[in-house]
Amino acid sequence: MIIDAAAKSLRNLFAPETRTVFWKTLGLTILVLIGLWFGLRESFIAFIMPLLQGFIPELPDWAGWLTFIFGILASIGLALGLALLLSPVTAIIAGLFLDDVAEVVEKRDYPHDPPGKAMPMGEAIVASIKFFGVVIVGNLIALMLLFIPGINIIAFFLVNGYLLGREFFEFAAMRFRSAEEARLLRSRHSGTVFMAGLLIALFLAVPIVNLLTPLFAAGLMVHLHKALTARDRVSAISS
């Protein structure tokens, strides 16, 4: 079920019907990441560099290579910080465009089903901001485990798999259900939703491709919600 939903979502990424949402999502993701990069860089220069310069005395000319190495390490640190922010950025952008993606997917793949109802923009923004905060906290926890061999990568996938799976699924479900009903459905199928979240986290870990994470994750969870709803309906009829 998860692989089928993922395959459909991948096909929808480059479908003609998705093109408008594709460019809006990709463009906004890139713009936000560029803004974050400059924000992190300027913050580092303004606050961290003066502290480091206070602890490091003037270096002789022959030790200039240390400055070069430090610059490389600082760049790696900034890149790592940006990578950790990619997950919450994905969350907040997807919250803004999920209904656009869902509408395209529903019209393309489920033309005979009743269409979902878009979340009001105000509620979507509030939900996205809350999700942004939750993902930030989750990734800070994962960051604390970064230097523990064997746990750091596992922590990244577990944290983001759980959070991204939970929130993307509930976003998709709330087009057809109340928030409480969406949470109950997600809880009832928590294992399936978590595995789908791990797939999103894996997608998120692939450089360049991860810029499309909001689009992929939204489509995946729309398909998964449809599949689980259909399976529950069959189970209810059978029982």
One Martini backbone bead per residue (centre of mass of N, CA, C, O) as a GRO file, in nm:
protein
  239
    1MET     BB    1   0.058   0.062  -0.022
    2ILE     BB    2   0.301   0.255   0.010
    3ILE     BB    3   0.436   0.202  -0.265
    4ASP     BB    4   0.195   0.286  -0.435
    5ALA     BB    5   0.172   0.576  -0.327
    6ALA     BB    6   0.462   0.660  -0.407
    7ALA     BB    7   0.440   0.607  -0.712
    8LYS     BB    8   0.210   0.808  -0.762
    9SER     BB    9   0.359   1.057  -0.653
   10LEU     BB   10   0.594   1.051  -0.857
   11ARG     BB   11   0.417   1.082  -1.110
   12ASN     BB   12   0.292   1.366  -1.014
   13LEU     BB   13   0.538   1.556  -1.014
   14PHE     BB   14   0.539   1.562  -1.364
   15ALA     BB   15   0.267   1.639  -1.418
   16PRO     BB   16   0.083   1.869  -1.581
   17GLU     BB   17  -0.118   1.928  -1.337
   18THR     BB   18   0.144   1.990  -1.133
   19ARG     BB   19   0.323   2.226  -1.239
   20THR     BB   20   0.238   2.473  -1.074
   21VAL     BB   21   0.294   2.352  -0.792
   22PHE     BB   22   0.583   2.273  -0.842
   23TRP     BB   23   0.702   2.565  -0.881
   24LYS     BB   24   0.601   2.688  -0.620
   25THR     BB   25   0.736   2.491  -0.421
   26LEU     BB   26   1.028   2.503  -0.524
   27GLY     BB   27   1.070   2.810  -0.513
   28LEU     BB   28   1.010   2.852  -0.209
   29THR     BB   29   1.217   2.657  -0.096
   30ILE     BB   30   1.468   2.800  -0.212
   31LEU     BB   31   1.420   3.081  -0.088
   32VAL     BB   32   1.422   2.993   0.209
   33LEU     BB   33   1.706   2.862   0.208
   34ILE     BB   34   1.860   3.115   0.129
   35GLY     BB   35   1.769   3.285   0.370
   36LEU     BB   36   1.885   3.091   0.586
   37TRP     BB   37   2.179   3.099   0.501
   38PHE     BB   38   2.220   3.406   0.550
   39GLY     BB   39   2.123   3.402   0.842
   40LEU     BB   40   2.336   3.206   0.954
   41ARG     BB   41   2.587   3.358   0.858
   42GLU     BB   42   2.533   3.633   1.001
   43SER     BB   43   2.506   3.516   1.286
   44PHE     BB   44   2.789   3.398   1.302
   45ILE     BB   45   2.945   3.666   1.254
   46ALA     BB   46   2.803   3.835   1.490
   47PHE     BB   47   2.828   3.607   1.744
   48ILE     BB   48   3.060   3.384   1.713
   49MET     BB   49   3.324   3.517   1.615
   50PRO     BB   50   3.384   3.706   1.859
   51LEU     BB   51   3.418   3.473   2.061
   52LEU     BB   52   3.653   3.326   1.917
   53GLN     BB   53   3.852   3.571   1.907
   54GLY     BB   54   3.876   3.587   2.223
   55PHE     BB   55   4.021   3.287   2.243
   56ILE     BB   56   4.201   3.363   1.991
   57PRO     BB   57   4.492   3.443   1.915
   58GLU     BB   58   4.729   3.565   1.742
   59LEU     BB   59   4.854   3.448   1.447
   60PRO     BB   60   5.094   3.339   1.281
   61ASP     BB   61   5.177   3.308   0.955
   62TRP     BB   62   5.229   2.989   0.963
   63ALA     BB   63   4.908   2.955   1.081
   64GLY     BB   64   4.700   3.025   0.848
   65TRP     BB   65   4.575   2.739   0.789
   66LEU     BB   66   4.378   2.741   1.030
   67THR     BB   67   4.177   2.940   0.911
   68PHE     BB   68   4.100   2.768   0.669
   69ILE     BB   69   3.992   2.525   0.831
   70PHE     BB   70   3.783   2.683   0.992
   71GLY     BB   71   3.617   2.770   0.746
   72ILE     BB   72   3.534   2.487   0.662
   73LEU     BB   73   3.394   2.406   0.928
   74ALA     BB   74   3.187   2.634   0.923
   75SER     BB   75   3.051   2.551   0.656
   76ILE     BB   76   2.963   2.273   0.752
   77GLY     BB   77   2.790   2.375   0.987
   78LEU     BB   78   2.591   2.540   0.813
   79ALA     BB   79   2.498   2.304   0.636
   80LEU     BB   80   2.388   2.136   0.870
   81GLY     BB   81   2.181   2.342   0.966
   82LEU     BB   82   2.024   2.348   0.699
   83ALA     BB   83   1.953   2.045   0.695
   84LEU     BB   84   1.784   2.055   0.964
   85LEU     BB   85   1.577   2.276   0.834
   86LEU     BB   86   1.437   2.120   0.600
   87SER     BB   87   1.205   1.984   0.748
   88PRO     BB   88   1.047   2.240   0.852
   89VAL     BB   89   1.024   2.370   0.575
   90THR     BB   90   0.859   2.147   0.449
   91ALA     BB   91   0.620   2.168   0.644
   92ILE     BB   92   0.530   2.469   0.592
   93ILE     BB   93   0.494   2.447   0.283
   94ALA     BB   94   0.295   2.212   0.274
   95GLY     BB   95   0.072   2.355   0.438
   96LEU     BB   96   0.021   2.565   0.200
   97PHE     BB   97   0.006   2.328  -0.058
   98LEU     BB   98  -0.161   2.069  -0.005
   99ASP     BB   99  -0.436   2.142  -0.134
  100ASP     BB  100  -0.328   2.168  -0.420
  101VAL     BB  101  -0.225   1.881  -0.445
  102ALA     BB  102  -0.484   1.728  -0.365
  103GLU     BB  103  -0.664   1.834  -0.593
  104VAL     BB  104  -0.503   1.714  -0.824
  105VAL     BB  105  -0.508   1.416  -0.733
  106GLU     BB  106  -0.816   1.380  -0.716
  107LYS     BB  107  -0.879   1.452  -1.015
  108ARG     BB  108  -0.683   1.240  -1.147
  109ASP     BB  109  -0.734   0.959  -0.950
  110TYR     BB  110  -1.044   1.060  -0.815
  111PRO     BB  111  -1.307   1.156  -0.998
  112HIS     BB  112  -1.554   0.989  -0.832
  113ASP     BB  113  -1.490   1.137  -0.586
  114PRO     BB  114  -1.529   1.331  -0.337
  115PRO     BB  115  -1.418   1.622  -0.261
  116GLY     BB  116  -1.226   1.801  -0.080
  117LYS     BB  117  -1.164   2.027   0.194
  118ALA     BB  118  -1.027   2.311   0.242
  119MET     BB  119  -0.832   2.475   0.444
  120PRO     BB  120  -0.820   2.743   0.595
  121MET     BB  121  -0.568   2.964   0.580
  122GLY     BB  122  -0.541   3.025   0.879
  123GLU     BB  123  -0.526   2.728   0.974
  124ALA     BB  124  -0.286   2.646   0.797
  125ILE     BB  125  -0.080   2.840   0.922
  126VAL     BB  126  -0.102   2.749   1.215
  127ALA     BB  127  -0.036   2.449   1.163
  128SER     BB  128   0.243   2.501   1.034
  129ILE     BB  129   0.374   2.642   1.277
  130LYS     BB  130   0.341   2.413   1.477
  131PHE     BB  131   0.496   2.206   1.310
  132PHE     BB  132   0.759   2.361   1.298
  133GLY     BB  133   0.813   2.347   1.604
  134VAL     BB  134   0.813   2.038   1.638
  135VAL     BB  135   1.045   1.979   1.434
  136ILE     BB  136   1.260   2.144   1.571
  137VAL     BB  137   1.264   1.986   1.836
  138GLY     BB  138   1.320   1.707   1.714
  139ASN     BB  139   1.597   1.796   1.574
  140LEU     BB  140   1.740   1.877   1.835
  141ILE     BB  141   1.744   1.596   1.950
  142ALA     BB  142   1.901   1.473   1.714
  143LEU     BB  143   2.150   1.660   1.750
  144MET     BB  144   2.238   1.550   2.032
  145LEU     BB  145   2.295   1.256   1.874
  146LEU     BB  146   2.516   1.307   1.651
  147PHE     BB  147   2.786   1.196   1.827
  148ILE     BB  148   2.649   0.909   1.821
  149PRO     BB  149   2.730   0.624   1.714
  150GLY     BB  150   2.450   0.475   1.538
  151ILE     BB  151   2.224   0.707   1.624
  152ASN     BB  152   2.203   0.958   1.443
  153ILE     BB  153   2.059   0.839   1.190
  154ILE     BB  154   1.828   0.704   1.337
  155ALA     BB  155   1.715   0.961   1.467
  156PHE     BB  156   1.644   1.111   1.210
  157PHE     BB  157   1.437   0.899   1.099
  158LEU     BB  158   1.250   0.872   1.344
  159VAL     BB  159   1.168   1.163   1.386
  160ASN     BB  160   1.080   1.232   1.089
  161GLY     BB  161   0.894   0.994   1.041
  162TYR     BB  162   0.690   1.062   1.261
  163LEU     BB  163   0.627   1.365   1.208
  164LEU     BB  164   0.570   1.362   0.902
  165GLY     BB  165   0.360   1.141   0.900
  166ARG     BB  166   0.155   1.263   1.092
  167GLU     BB  167   0.105   1.548   0.959
  168PHE     BB  168   0.050   1.473   0.662
  169PHE     BB  169  -0.187   1.287   0.719
  170GLU     BB  170  -0.370   1.490   0.869
  171PHE     BB  171  -0.389   1.692   0.644
  172ALA     BB  172  -0.527   1.498   0.442
  173ALA     BB  173  -0.769   1.407   0.629
  174MET     BB  174  -0.892   1.708   0.680
  175ARG     BB  175  -1.051   1.714   0.403
  176PHE     BB  176  -1.274   1.483   0.539
  177ARG     BB  177  -1.213   1.563   0.844
  178SER     BB  178  -1.172   1.602   1.146
  179ALA     BB  179  -0.919   1.638   1.361
  180GLU     BB  180  -1.003   1.401   1.542
  181GLU     BB  181  -1.049   1.189   1.318
  182ALA     BB  182  -0.761   1.203   1.204
  183ARG     BB  183  -0.617   1.106   1.462
  184LEU     BB  184  -0.763   0.833   1.486
  185LEU     BB  185  -0.674   0.719   1.215
  186ARG     BB  186  -0.370   0.741   1.267
  187SER     BB  187  -0.371   0.562   1.522
  188ARG     BB  188  -0.490   0.302   1.383
  189HIS     BB  189  -0.236   0.350   1.153
  190SER     BB  190   0.055   0.404   1.272
  191GLY     BB  191   0.248   0.207   1.126
  192THR     BB  192   0.192   0.298   0.834
  193VAL     BB  193   0.252   0.601   0.875
  194PHE     BB  194   0.542   0.564   0.971
  195MET     BB  195   0.653   0.426   0.716
  196ALA     BB  196   0.586   0.664   0.534
  197GLY     BB  197   0.764   0.865   0.692
  198LEU     BB  198   1.032   0.721   0.629
  199LEU     BB  199   1.016   0.773   0.326
  200ILE     BB  200   1.030   1.078   0.352
  201ALA     BB  201   1.302   1.087   0.502
  202LEU     BB  202   1.458   0.957   0.270
  203PHE     BB  203   1.396   1.176   0.063
  204LEU     BB  204   1.522   1.407   0.242
  205ALA     BB  205   1.828   1.274   0.223
  206VAL     BB  206   1.832   1.367  -0.079
  207PRO     BB  207   1.999   1.549  -0.267
  208ILE     BB  208   1.793   1.789  -0.432
  209VAL     BB  209   1.540   1.607  -0.420
  210ASN     BB  210   1.443   1.734  -0.138
  211LEU     BB  211   1.296   1.986  -0.267
  212LEU     BB  212   1.032   1.782  -0.325
  213THR     BB  213   0.905   1.689  -0.055
  214PRO     BB  214   0.629   1.836  -0.029
  215LEU     BB  215   0.506   1.703  -0.283
  216PHE     BB  216   0.551   1.405  -0.216
  217ALA     BB  217   0.417   1.391   0.067
  218ALA     BB  218   0.138   1.488  -0.007
  219GLY     BB  219   0.072   1.269  -0.219
  220LEU     BB  220   0.119   1.020  -0.047
  221MET     BB  221  -0.104   1.088   0.176
  222VAL     BB  222  -0.344   1.097  -0.009
  223HIS     BB  223  -0.324   0.802  -0.105
  224LEU     BB  224  -0.320   0.668   0.177
  225HIS     BB  225  -0.592   0.770   0.273
  226LYS     BB  226  -0.758   0.635   0.054
  227ALA     BB  227  -0.670   0.342   0.112
  228LEU     BB  228  -0.758   0.327   0.413
  229THR     BB  229  -1.052   0.400   0.372
  230ALA     BB  230  -1.120   0.161   0.186
  231ARG     BB  231  -1.037  -0.064   0.385
  232ASP     BB  232  -1.233   0.015   0.615
  233ARG     BB  233  -1.489  -0.020   0.449
  234VAL     BB  234  -1.454  -0.322   0.389
  235SER     BB  235  -1.434  -0.416   0.685
  236ALA     BB  236  -1.715  -0.313   0.771
  237ILE     BB  237  -1.878  -0.487   0.569
  238SER     BB  238  -1.764  -0.768   0.656
  239SER     BB  239  -1.859  -0.729   0.968
   0.00000   0.00000   0.00000
